[in-house]
GROMACS .gro file of C-alpha atoms in nm:
model
  195
    1UNK     CA    1   7.253   4.717  12.351
    2UNK     CA    2   7.397   5.049  12.233
    3UNK     CA    3   7.108   5.091  12.000
    4UNK     CA    4   6.862   5.035  12.279
    5UNK     CA    5   7.052   5.298  12.494
    6UNK     CA    6   7.042   5.541  12.216
    7UNK     CA    7   6.673   5.474  12.155
    8UNK     CA    8   6.586   5.514  12.515
    9UNK     CA    9   6.800   5.826  12.536
   10UNK     CA   10   6.630   5.973  12.227
   11UNK     CA   11   6.287   5.885  12.378
   12UNK     CA   12   6.375   6.063  12.707
   13UNK     CA   13   6.515   6.375  12.532
   14UNK     CA   14   6.194   6.387  12.316
   15UNK     CA   15   5.981   6.359  12.624
   16UNK     CA   16   6.178   6.628  12.812
   17UNK     CA   17   6.160   6.862  12.498
   18UNK     CA   18   5.772   6.813  12.483
   19UNK     CA   19   5.684   6.813  12.862
   20UNK     CA   20   5.905   7.111  12.975
   21UNK     CA   21   5.724   7.357  12.736
   22UNK     CA   22   5.390   7.219  12.841
   23UNK     CA   23   5.476   7.250  13.207
   24UNK     CA   24   5.594   7.606  13.160
   25UNK     CA   25   5.269   7.693  12.968
   26UNK     CA   26   5.069   7.547  13.253
   27UNK     CA   27   5.246   7.737  13.523
   28UNK     CA   28   5.199   8.071  13.331
   29UNK     CA   29   4.828   8.009  13.287
   30UNK     CA   30   4.804   7.910  13.667
   31UNK     CA   31   4.983   8.237  13.759
   32UNK     CA   32   4.771   8.448  13.527
   33UNK     CA   33   4.459   8.295  13.669
   34UNK     CA   34   4.556   8.360  14.023
   35UNK     CA   35   4.639   8.711  13.938
   36UNK     CA   36   4.313   8.766  13.774
   37UNK     CA   37   4.135   8.620  14.052
   38UNK     CA   38   4.324   8.853  14.294
   39UNK     CA   39   4.212   9.161  14.085
   40UNK     CA   40   3.854   9.053  14.092
   41UNK     CA   41   3.853   8.992  14.465
   42UNK     CA   42   4.013   9.346  14.501
   43UNK     CA   43   3.752   9.500  14.278
   44UNK     CA   44   3.467   9.323  14.467
   45UNK     CA   45   3.624   9.459  14.787
   46UNK     CA   46   3.637   9.816  14.652
   47UNK     CA   47   3.287   9.787  14.509
   48UNK     CA   48   3.161   9.675  14.845
   49UNK     CA   49   3.333   9.971  15.031
   50UNK     CA   50   3.185  10.216  14.789
   51UNK     CA   51   2.838  10.068  14.830
   52UNK     CA   52   2.866  10.068  15.213
   53UNK     CA   53   2.983  10.442  15.191
   54UNK     CA   54   2.690  10.524  14.953
   55UNK     CA   55   2.448  10.361  15.205
   56UNK     CA   56   2.591  10.560  15.501
   57UNK     CA   57   2.572  10.885  15.291
   58UNK     CA   58   2.222  10.814  15.169
   59UNK     CA   59   2.083  10.706  15.508
   60UNK     CA   60   1.934  11.017  15.658
   61UNK     CA   61   1.969  10.906  16.025
   62UNK     CA   62   2.305  10.745  16.010
   63UNK     CA   63   2.450  10.962  15.730
   64UNK     CA   64   2.445  11.280  15.926
   65UNK     CA   65   2.628  11.123  16.223
   66UNK     CA   66   2.872  10.921  16.026
   67UNK     CA   67   2.961  11.161  15.745
   68UNK     CA   68   2.881  11.482  15.915
   69UNK     CA   69   2.718  11.622  15.587
   70UNK     CA   70   2.431  11.588  15.347
   71UNK     CA   71   2.439  11.307  15.106
   72UNK     CA   72   2.588  11.349  14.770
   73UNK     CA   73   2.491  11.225  14.436
   74UNK     CA   74   2.762  11.022  14.300
   75UNK     CA   75   2.829  11.051  13.927
   76UNK     CA   76   3.114  10.830  13.801
   77UNK     CA   77   3.111  10.937  13.460
   78UNK     CA   78   3.254  11.280  13.577
   79UNK     CA   79   2.947  11.478  13.488
   80UNK     CA   80   2.906  11.625  13.862
   81UNK     CA   81   2.726  11.961  13.843
   82UNK     CA   82   2.842  12.053  14.198
   83UNK     CA   83   2.503  11.973  14.368
   84UNK     CA   84   2.406  11.768  14.660
   85UNK     CA   85   2.077  11.571  14.665
   86UNK     CA   86   1.893  11.861  14.816
   87UNK     CA   87   2.002  12.094  14.519
   88UNK     CA   88   2.252  12.313  14.711
   89UNK     CA   89   2.588  12.403  14.546
   90UNK     CA   90   2.867  12.189  14.703
   91UNK     CA   91   3.161  12.371  14.537
   92UNK     CA   92   3.290  12.496  14.870
   93UNK     CA   93   3.276  12.138  15.035
   94UNK     CA   94   3.602  11.973  15.108
   95UNK     CA   95   3.609  11.603  15.166
   96UNK     CA   96   3.920  11.417  15.287
   97UNK     CA   97   3.991  11.060  15.225
   98UNK     CA   98   4.218  10.918  15.472
   99UNK     CA   99   4.361  10.565  15.385
  100UNK     CA  100   4.480  10.428  15.711
  101UNK     CA  101   4.763  10.167  15.708
  102UNK     CA  102   4.870   9.970  16.014
  103UNK     CA  103   5.057   9.643  16.067
  104UNK     CA  104   4.747   9.414  15.985
  105UNK     CA  105   4.511   9.599  15.749
  106UNK     CA  106   4.421   9.891  15.546
  107UNK     CA  107   4.109  10.109  15.582
  108UNK     CA  108   3.959  10.400  15.412
  109UNK     CA  109   3.788  10.693  15.586
  110UNK     CA  110   3.598  10.954  15.365
  111UNK     CA  111   3.492  11.263  15.583
  112UNK     CA  112   3.361  11.589  15.527
  113UNK     CA  113   3.567  11.893  15.676
  114UNK     CA  114   3.255  12.073  15.776
  115UNK     CA  115   3.348  11.954  16.137
  116UNK     CA  116   3.700  11.900  16.251
  117UNK     CA  117   3.827  11.533  16.212
  118UNK     CA  118   4.005  11.416  16.527
  119UNK     CA  119   4.239  11.128  16.544
  120UNK     CA  120   4.328  10.958  16.868
  121UNK     CA  121   4.310  10.658  17.093
  122UNK     CA  122   4.017  10.762  17.300
  123UNK     CA  123   3.670  10.651  17.171
  124UNK     CA  124   3.509  10.955  17.296
  125UNK     CA  125   3.530  11.266  17.086
  126UNK     CA  126   3.753  11.122  16.821
  127UNK     CA  127   3.634  11.074  16.454
  128UNK     CA  128   3.895  10.807  16.401
  129UNK     CA  129   4.039  10.583  16.671
  130UNK     CA  130   4.371  10.428  16.636
  131UNK     CA  131   4.597  10.275  16.928
  132UNK     CA  132   4.941  10.371  17.035
  133UNK     CA  133   4.893  10.754  17.026
  134UNK     CA  134   4.757  11.014  17.258
  135UNK     CA  135   4.395  11.027  17.357
  136UNK     CA  136   4.336  11.304  17.112
  137UNK     CA  137   4.655  11.320  16.890
  138UNK     CA  138   4.572  11.547  16.602
  139UNK     CA  139   4.302  11.730  16.422
  140UNK     CA  140   4.218  11.800  16.071
  141UNK     CA  141   4.046  12.118  16.002
  142UNK     CA  142   3.933  12.362  15.728
  143UNK     CA  143   4.057  12.719  15.709
  144UNK     CA  144   3.905  12.901  15.431
  145UNK     CA  145   3.907  12.677  15.136
  146UNK     CA  146   4.211  12.456  15.241
  147UNK     CA  147   4.254  12.154  15.473
  148UNK     CA  148   4.501  12.174  15.759
  149UNK     CA  149   4.641  11.931  16.025
  150UNK     CA  150   4.746  12.040  16.379
  151UNK     CA  151   4.883  11.849  16.662
  152UNK     CA  152   4.675  11.861  16.982
  153UNK     CA  153   4.853  11.570  17.173
  154UNK     CA  154   5.061  11.613  17.481
  155UNK     CA  155   5.363  11.495  17.289
  156UNK     CA  156   5.481  11.587  16.940
  157UNK     CA  157   5.428  11.257  16.764
  158UNK     CA  158   5.217  11.372  16.450
  159UNK     CA  159   5.463  11.374  16.150
  160UNK     CA  160   5.373  11.501  15.795
  161UNK     CA  161   5.555  11.335  15.510
  162UNK     CA  162   5.543  11.518  15.175
  163UNK     CA  163   5.741  11.331  14.921
  164UNK     CA  164   6.080  11.256  15.091
  165UNK     CA  165   6.058  11.540  15.345
  166UNK     CA  166   5.914  11.477  15.703
  167UNK     CA  167   5.825  11.750  15.957
  168UNK     CA  168   5.667  11.742  16.296
  169UNK     CA  169   5.313  11.891  16.290
  170UNK     CA  170   5.269  12.185  16.542
  171UNK     CA  171   4.973  12.326  16.708
  172UNK     CA  172   4.951  12.608  16.461
  173UNK     CA  173   4.882  12.367  16.172
  174UNK     CA  174   5.012  12.290  15.841
  175UNK     CA  175   4.830  12.276  15.505
  176UNK     CA  176   4.739  11.944  15.369
  177UNK     CA  177   4.781  11.833  15.000
  178UNK     CA  178   4.682  11.544  14.824
  179UNK     CA  179   4.964  11.269  14.830
  180UNK     CA  180   5.066  11.375  15.193
  181UNK     CA  181   5.126  11.105  15.453
  182UNK     CA  182   5.045  11.160  15.830
  183UNK     CA  183   5.236  10.935  16.053
  184UNK     CA  184   5.120  10.856  16.403
  185UNK     CA  185   5.339  10.597  16.561
  186UNK     CA  186   5.291  10.257  16.385
  187UNK     CA  187   5.000  10.382  16.179
  188UNK     CA  188   5.001  10.629  15.885
  189UNK     CA  189   4.735  10.778  15.673
  190UNK     CA  190   4.754  10.865  15.298
  191UNK     CA  191   4.569  11.199  15.232
  192UNK     CA  192   4.342  11.261  14.940
  193UNK     CA  193   4.173  11.600  14.916
  194UNK     CA  194   3.857  11.604  14.715
  195UNK     CA  195   3.679  11.931  14.641
   0.00000   0.00000   0.00000
């Protein structure tokens, strides 16, 4: 009886010793596969956003209204010669990528600073519409070769965050840099300046 107990105990220990590493290996593979699938989904979403942006920029009727500039040739290899598709120099062009973060989602806006970019809650006259702010809250504009932001709302609600410092944006304007964050109530925009 004691030997049966020892034999049963030995078998259980052996099964535990074999099954625990197998179970751990299975869980690790499952987590890696989920991570890989998540990366692939994110890449597919990014690719679809880029293709949609390219279509808008290359469409002569919609591109002018949506992007406010001539379409650009996109060279992902980094061999850009500073020309648009019509052959004009684009070195003085400034594009701004605004990555909008709100409670539910994240959107990217790529816009030229040939015209001022207005952000507000009113659908008329604003380039980007967000809720919870003034009808026209702030405006991004170009002065010489730099991008600036100014508050045009009735209340001073536009906040610029650079690294750990925050400042209220005034009507005179503040120069924008890549990495800045513009905070409008519950929504914020990460800024990337592209020259």
